[in-house]
Structures are given as C-alpha cells and as structure tokens.
XYZ file of C-alpha atoms in Angstrom:
421
model
C 245.934 -20.633 223.527
C 248.865 -22.521 221.937
C 251.856 -23.765 223.636
C 254.568 -26.216 223.104
C 253.884 -28.271 226.212
C 250.729 -29.033 228.013
C 250.375 -27.382 231.685
C 249.039 -30.310 233.657
C 248.464 -29.725 237.470
C 251.504 -27.305 237.821
C 252.388 -26.350 241.508
C 251.854 -22.785 242.488
C 254.861 -21.144 243.623
C 254.774 -19.851 247.284
C 255.740 -16.431 248.336
C 256.844 -14.972 251.556
C 255.476 -11.797 253.214
C 257.285 -9.453 250.963
C 255.917 -11.332 247.812
C 259.373 -12.898 246.869
C 258.968 -16.341 245.638
C 260.139 -18.953 248.128
C 262.045 -21.710 245.783
C 261.857 -25.507 246.300
C 263.517 -28.089 244.777
C 261.050 -29.094 242.161
C 261.440 -28.286 238.546
C 260.384 -24.801 237.849
C 258.225 -23.977 234.823
C 259.068 -20.956 232.915
C 256.945 -19.449 230.397
C 258.614 -17.626 227.138
C 256.138 -15.185 226.047
C 257.060 -13.983 222.612
C 255.732 -13.270 219.275
C 256.652 -16.620 217.389
C 256.858 -15.016 213.974
C 259.412 -12.768 215.183
C 262.948 -14.172 214.568
C 264.575 -11.866 217.150
C 262.728 -13.398 219.926
C 263.091 -17.070 218.635
C 266.938 -16.640 218.539
C 266.499 -15.043 222.279
C 264.470 -18.163 223.348
C 267.570 -20.225 222.100
C 269.908 -18.248 224.391
C 267.683 -18.854 227.207
C 267.780 -22.615 226.435
C 271.646 -22.625 226.225
C 271.845 -20.694 229.722
C 269.617 -23.404 231.061
C 271.691 -26.216 229.748
C 274.932 -24.598 230.542
C 274.304 -24.043 234.213
C 272.032 -27.089 234.966
C 268.962 -25.366 235.828
C 265.968 -27.655 236.636
C 263.529 -25.586 234.534
C 260.741 -26.538 232.135
C 260.580 -23.996 229.314
C 257.213 -23.417 227.758
C 256.816 -21.235 224.835
C 253.688 -19.469 224.030
C 252.840 -16.867 221.213
C 252.107 -13.625 222.986
C 250.132 -12.551 219.841
C 247.604 -15.212 220.161
C 247.605 -16.049 224.185
C 245.488 -14.126 226.564
C 247.581 -12.155 229.210
C 244.562 -12.759 231.710
C 244.941 -16.519 231.182
C 248.984 -16.250 231.434
C 248.368 -14.376 234.825
C 246.609 -17.502 236.171
C 249.224 -20.118 235.169
C 250.990 -21.862 237.910
C 254.500 -20.987 236.982
C 257.538 -19.607 238.775
C 258.858 -17.380 235.921
C 258.262 -15.458 232.969
C 260.507 -14.231 230.092
C 258.359 -11.834 227.937
C 258.678 -9.428 225.302
C 258.371 -5.797 226.279
C 257.360 -4.173 223.086
C 253.564 -4.442 223.464
C 252.759 -1.872 226.540
C 249.272 -3.429 227.208
C 251.133 -6.895 227.651
C 253.560 -5.214 230.062
C 250.764 -3.619 232.164
C 248.912 -6.870 232.227
C 251.915 -9.051 233.073
C 252.426 -6.996 236.419
C 249.494 -8.993 237.561
C 251.093 -12.482 237.316
C 251.973 -14.279 240.473
C 255.453 -15.018 239.145
C 258.786 -13.579 238.550
C 259.154 -11.561 235.236
C 261.919 -10.491 233.144
C 261.416 -8.544 229.813
C 263.274 -8.817 226.776
C 263.260 -6.023 223.973
C 265.598 -3.024 223.328
C 266.130 0.129 225.163
C 268.477 2.985 225.663
C 270.373 4.119 228.658
C 267.824 6.911 229.039
C 264.796 4.761 228.819
C 262.491 5.032 231.711
C 262.884 1.754 233.811
C 259.887 -0.457 233.709
C 258.143 -2.459 236.134
C 260.483 -5.612 235.596
C 264.012 -6.245 234.952
C 265.029 -6.457 231.176
C 267.627 -7.624 228.991
C 267.917 -6.331 225.480
C 269.855 -4.621 222.774
C 271.250 -1.064 223.063
C 269.384 1.221 220.538
C 272.192 3.800 220.722
C 274.745 1.000 220.307
C 272.839 -0.224 217.080
C 272.442 3.183 215.397
C 276.176 3.950 216.372
C 277.327 0.701 214.590
C 275.302 1.350 211.617
C 276.210 5.089 211.440
C 280.064 4.291 211.711
C 279.511 1.736 208.910
C 277.883 4.339 206.546
C 280.753 6.872 207.709
C 283.523 4.300 206.323
C 281.518 4.260 202.974
C 282.772 7.706 202.504
C 279.259 9.227 201.718
C 279.214 12.860 203.265
C 275.707 13.083 203.330
C 273.775 10.992 205.948
C 269.842 10.466 206.266
C 267.490 7.923 207.880
C 264.266 6.324 206.964
C 262.209 5.743 209.969
C 258.659 4.528 210.796
C 255.652 6.686 211.766
C 255.042 7.038 215.435
C 253.155 4.130 217.179
C 252.696 2.939 220.783
C 254.529 -0.033 220.270
C 257.559 1.530 218.564
C 259.678 2.993 221.274
C 262.565 1.455 219.633
C 262.132 3.363 216.544
C 261.904 6.761 218.291
C 264.938 5.720 220.349
C 266.955 4.779 217.192
C 265.904 8.269 215.677
C 267.185 10.041 218.788
C 270.397 7.949 218.566
C 270.838 9.141 214.874
C 270.262 12.838 215.643
C 272.429 12.698 218.599
C 275.325 11.266 216.444
C 274.606 13.719 213.462
C 274.748 16.507 216.230
C 278.180 15.231 217.709
C 279.642 15.572 214.034
C 277.734 19.092 213.509
C 275.699 17.681 210.746
C 271.919 17.768 210.427
C 270.435 14.261 209.081
C 267.101 14.452 207.739
C 264.701 11.697 208.888
C 261.872 10.355 206.559
C 259.054 8.541 208.433
C 257.080 7.675 205.223
C 253.683 5.595 206.009
C 252.507 2.451 207.792
C 253.880 -0.422 205.392
C 250.699 -1.308 203.296
C 250.183 -3.868 200.450
C 247.405 -1.739 198.892
C 249.166 1.437 199.139
C 252.659 -0.175 198.110
C 253.166 1.677 194.678
C 252.434 5.165 195.935
C 254.690 4.845 199.122
C 257.446 3.584 196.684
C 257.047 6.975 194.681
C 256.949 9.223 197.365
C 260.068 7.450 198.658
C 261.808 7.788 195.556
C 261.087 11.497 195.301
C 262.638 11.749 198.828
C 265.525 9.884 197.779
C 266.072 12.112 194.575
C 266.018 15.195 196.476
C 268.821 13.991 199.060
C 272.425 15.591 198.370
C 274.688 13.258 196.598
C 276.191 10.991 197.378
C 274.249 9.849 200.300
C 273.987 7.214 202.944
C 270.649 6.270 204.446
C 270.396 4.435 207.766
C 267.212 2.245 207.913
C 265.641 1.959 211.149
C 265.205 -1.887 210.431
C 265.688 -4.295 207.725
C 262.354 -4.025 206.221
C 262.892 -0.348 205.608
C 266.157 -1.196 204.145
C 264.728 -3.304 201.593
C 261.997 -0.685 200.848
C 264.967 1.793 200.032
C 266.416 -0.867 197.726
C 263.371 -1.254 195.873
C 263.076 2.598 195.477
C 266.750 2.876 194.025
C 265.705 0.234 191.587
C 262.318 1.823 190.479
C 264.022 5.536 190.337
C 266.184 7.164 188.116
C 269.169 4.975 186.812
C 271.782 7.194 188.465
C 270.111 6.990 192.083
C 271.337 3.477 193.114
C 274.830 4.363 192.343
C 274.772 7.330 194.616
C 273.343 5.937 197.630
C 274.695 3.557 200.322
C 272.053 1.812 202.780
C 272.401 -0.021 205.897
C 269.686 -1.757 208.141
C 269.202 -2.889 211.446
C 268.238 -6.220 212.641
C 269.798 -8.867 210.344
C 266.197 -10.231 209.661
C 266.709 -13.468 207.821
C 263.453 -13.158 205.868
C 264.032 -9.802 204.603
C 267.542 -10.712 203.425
C 265.822 -14.063 201.744
C 263.500 -11.762 199.777
C 265.936 -8.867 198.800
C 267.199 -9.275 195.444
C 270.610 -7.643 196.355
C 272.526 -8.116 199.711
C 271.561 -5.756 202.416
C 274.280 -4.611 204.927
C 272.720 -4.961 208.507
C 273.497 -4.318 212.094
C 273.154 -7.853 214.217
C 271.492 -8.090 217.423
C 273.373 -10.106 220.139
C 270.430 -12.455 220.534
C 272.100 -15.349 222.208
C 273.721 -13.353 224.604
C 270.473 -11.367 225.413
C 268.590 -14.804 225.947
C 271.477 -15.669 228.415
C 271.224 -12.423 230.332
C 267.558 -12.731 230.691
C 267.611 -16.242 232.101
C 270.394 -15.064 234.644
C 268.054 -12.191 235.556
C 265.220 -14.426 236.059
C 267.245 -16.963 238.083
C 268.467 -14.315 240.394
C 265.005 -12.716 240.968
C 263.618 -16.386 241.527
C 266.307 -16.883 244.358
C 264.784 -13.932 246.096
C 268.191 -12.002 246.181
C 266.240 -8.618 246.333
C 268.426 -6.849 243.497
C 265.594 -4.897 242.431
C 264.971 -3.836 238.772
C 268.055 -4.079 236.571
C 268.572 -3.493 232.876
C 271.136 -5.161 230.774
C 271.807 -3.612 227.535
C 273.842 -5.337 225.115
C 275.831 -3.920 221.973
C 275.376 -5.522 218.533
C 277.383 -8.634 217.775
C 278.589 -7.273 214.487
C 277.522 -6.564 210.697
C 276.266 -8.798 208.145
C 275.610 -8.465 204.391
C 277.506 -6.756 201.572
C 281.275 -5.998 202.494
C 282.554 -2.395 202.507
C 283.031 -0.888 199.160
C 286.602 -0.951 197.697
C 288.785 1.942 198.750
C 286.781 2.232 202.046
C 289.032 3.479 204.854
C 289.705 2.739 208.508
C 287.261 3.901 210.862
C 289.502 6.894 212.131
C 290.207 8.076 208.744
C 286.751 7.693 207.575
C 285.477 9.648 210.552
C 287.971 12.418 210.078
C 287.086 12.559 206.324
C 283.278 12.860 207.294
C 284.178 15.416 209.619
C 286.126 17.420 206.960
C 283.361 17.021 204.499
C 280.979 18.697 206.947
C 283.030 21.274 208.320
C 286.039 22.202 205.699
C 284.287 25.387 204.596
C 284.097 26.483 208.250
C 287.766 27.139 208.455
C 288.613 24.201 210.543
C 291.966 23.303 211.125
C 293.890 19.962 211.236
C 294.000 19.894 215.255
C 290.271 20.179 215.304
C 290.032 17.156 212.934
C 292.174 15.195 215.262
C 290.293 16.401 218.476
C 286.972 15.380 216.945
C 288.295 11.903 216.271
C 289.807 11.703 219.657
C 293.347 11.050 218.558
C 296.473 12.778 218.329
C 297.125 14.801 215.357
C 300.584 13.263 214.465
C 299.044 9.620 214.884
C 295.981 10.704 212.311
C 298.445 12.246 209.957
C 300.291 9.102 209.956
C 297.068 7.196 209.105
C 296.298 9.763 206.307
C 299.748 9.166 204.665
C 299.267 5.532 204.915
C 295.825 5.206 203.591
C 295.555 8.283 201.327
C 299.182 9.436 200.541
C 298.423 13.068 201.598
C 298.144 15.068 204.813
C 295.248 16.164 207.015
C 295.745 19.745 205.761
C 295.835 18.715 202.149
C 292.362 16.909 202.684
C 290.784 20.152 204.280
C 292.293 22.230 201.338
C 291.030 19.893 198.572
C 287.587 19.809 200.195
C 287.336 23.590 200.338
C 288.442 24.009 196.913
C 285.998 21.427 195.537
C 283.113 23.511 197.441
C 284.440 26.750 195.877
C 284.497 25.086 192.344
C 280.778 23.774 192.801
C 279.803 27.272 193.833
C 281.164 28.863 190.837
C 280.030 26.344 188.424
C 276.575 26.422 189.608
C 276.483 30.228 189.762
C 275.867 30.590 193.575
C 276.721 34.165 194.653
C 279.514 36.605 193.739
C 283.045 35.950 194.180
C 283.119 37.677 197.797
C 280.117 35.174 198.807
C 281.970 32.292 197.529
C 285.360 33.111 199.245
C 283.287 33.650 202.502
C 281.294 30.442 202.154
C 284.194 28.145 201.329
C 286.407 29.436 204.209
C 288.606 31.849 202.459
C 289.806 34.967 204.205
C 289.329 37.285 201.270
C 288.691 37.419 197.416
C 292.458 37.846 196.900
C 293.335 34.805 198.499
C 290.781 32.797 196.597
C 292.357 34.070 193.472
C 295.810 32.954 194.819
C 294.353 29.321 195.321
C 292.864 29.042 191.879
C 295.842 30.508 190.091
C 298.284 28.191 191.821
C 296.170 25.111 191.740
C 294.108 25.669 188.428
C 295.999 28.252 186.522
C 293.001 30.478 185.940
C 291.104 32.885 188.143
C 287.778 32.108 189.719
C 285.982 34.039 187.048
C 287.638 32.129 184.283
C 286.656 28.988 185.979
C 283.091 30.140 186.192
C 283.013 30.997 182.492
C 284.251 27.754 181.445
C 281.496 25.849 183.223
C 278.994 27.987 180.813
C 278.111 26.475 177.632
C 278.640 29.680 175.556
C 281.923 30.292 177.209
C 285.332 30.384 175.269
C 287.217 26.941 175.822
C 290.274 28.845 176.673
C 289.545 31.973 178.008
C 292.207 34.776 178.878
C 293.410 35.227 182.189
C 291.505 37.930 184.030
C 293.615 39.535 186.459
C 291.109 42.018 187.771
C 289.638 41.217 190.987
C 285.959 41.831 191.575
C-alpha cells in the first residue's frame, strides 16, 4: 500500500458510548482516499489542504491511492478522519467498518438516496443544466446526449442522463440518448463507425451533450471521421474539464468545470464538524459548477433568455403557440422579452414564431410530405386558405407552386395557381 507519509505509531481515536470520537489536542491524522490518477480528486485534495491551512487545523493529511490500497487495511489505520471518493460502492461498504469519521466526495443529485456518510460533491443536475443552456445558446434546435453503458460505479452517468431528460421534457422536447459501448482500444474503430452512423441520423443542426469529456473527445473524432458536412452541423459540450482530455484533443472542447476547490473545502468542513462530535447527522453539500471552459460561443450567439425562447419556438412553433406562452416558458414578462428580441434580433417574438412556422411548411412542401391540408395542420395553420394567404403575401406564389419549383423537372417560373386543393 502506497501513501505519501509513513504511518508510524499513530494514536487511536477514543470513542464515547455513542461511538462519537472524543477529541484531544494532539495532531489529527486524516486519510485522503482517492484514485490518484483522477484529476477531480487531486483538485479536491488541494481544496482540503487549503481549508486546513485557512482555519489553522492541526491535521496531518495522508494521501493514499484508493485503487491500490486495501480497504480492510484502511479500516485498521489509527487515524481520526477519512475523506474518500464515493464512486466505488464496494469501498463505501467497507469504509463503514473504519473506526474513524468518514466524509465522502463525488457527485450526486438532490434525489440521490442518502448514504452512510456525509458527502460533498458536484450537483449532477446543475452540471447538466449548465451544459444544456450552453448548447441552447449555440442555437441548435435539436439536442441529444452521448452517455456510457450502465455500470455499478457510474451512478453519476445515470443521474446526468435523468437530468438531461428532465430538461428536455421541460422544453417539450425528446432528446435521444446514445450509450455506445465500453471504451476499448481494440474495438475503437468499430465503435467510432457506429458513433458516426448515429450522428449522421440526428436531425441537423444538432447539439450533443457528452456525459464527460472523454465522450466529448470521441464525438470530435467521429465528426472528423464522418462525412465532410458532419462537423459543421453539430455542436458539442462535455462535462468535467479534464485537463488530459483537453491536452490530447486536436480541437478545443467546451466543457463544464467542477467547483473542485470549494468541494474540497466543504468536505474538510464536514469532517471537522463530525470530529467535534456535534451530532449533526448525515449531510450532503452539492455545489454547482464553477463555469465553462474551452471554445467561446460562436459569433452571433444570443443571450440566455433569447436563446431559450428561440429553442422553445423551434420546438413548438408548429403547435400554434403564442408569444405569451414563449415568455411564460422563459419566466419573463412578454414586454421585457420583446425588447430583448428587438435588441438582439431586430424583430418581434411573433415574427420569430411566424418565420419558424413558414420554414416548417416550406420544408414539408419541398420534401413532398403530405397534401396541402396535412401541411397546414402540421405547421400550425388553421386552414389551407390561410396557408395560401401566407405564401402569396410572403413568397408571391401558392404552396403548390412552391412545391413544384423544388422539383428538378418543374418550370423555373410557374404560373400562379389560384385553385386551392
């Protein structure tokens, strides 16, 4: 077992009748049990050390690699406190036998079942919400997620999927989720081909939220290996801000950053309170992300309110929505949102809904989907007559003429057909 300091004749912590540690004034030995290769936990450990220094705690921090040490041996250490990662269920179970105060570190959500220890970590819902809002601001109307296959130590991936589904549902959308396969060097080529096939089938332009940065890099590789037009039609954002992945990536990756320093400080504070025997019980402190890193938003990207409104309009313009419904969804007054639209886009909310509805009708006509009555109904027009009036006023032709112009054997300047069918 490797550790940064030799544990030489440590004093065992005394316990009272309720198994609460009775503190003395000797230096306290605190074990940090993390996977040393994981950047997240290294940064959390730095936050723990910062808290100890800031508050003058007489702690001796002992770092050990959880991936190589024996939990049974850890349980026999004569130490007063443990801060350990909670992403390994077997480790959590075995740490319960340790005669020391334990605080976990990881990620969770508000609806995560409470564990046996207090925990400080990232809020998975807040992480996904940050990435989701970023993609919405990029203007892509179609959102999807690239996740990982279910595994016993990937509760965080499942929670991020649920958060993505919840945000899509709030917008009235359905975001497809692709799990792919377990990362494998031997199957890398075949996995890349399958990912390309999935991306090609997504409606464009699309925005894909990767469950972590490794998956975001895989998406970038798929875009480079796929058809030439694929990369220009897909926006990508990751979660974790993994420095190794960012170093290896050939192009910058936009990524949500964990508040690792604050998480480390919170974990140390929880442990200190427990070691004082305050009897506060199990507490979870979930912290939002500290920000975004990577590529800047594209030129022409809008503010959050306008971006969310445009995303909602893209999804529901053909459902006959009104400007008031858009403002209500964004959570702002219509007058304020109208001013933002005029400032950023130069037109009104009603104009945005009108244009999106007309674009949908034009797309259906050009691709030959349905007769005129179906086009009118599916694009939010009350009647075929109303559809004819819109096309005559905006395009100077009938819907039938517009469809014919899109056919390769049609006349370049067909006559106006005034018959409604």
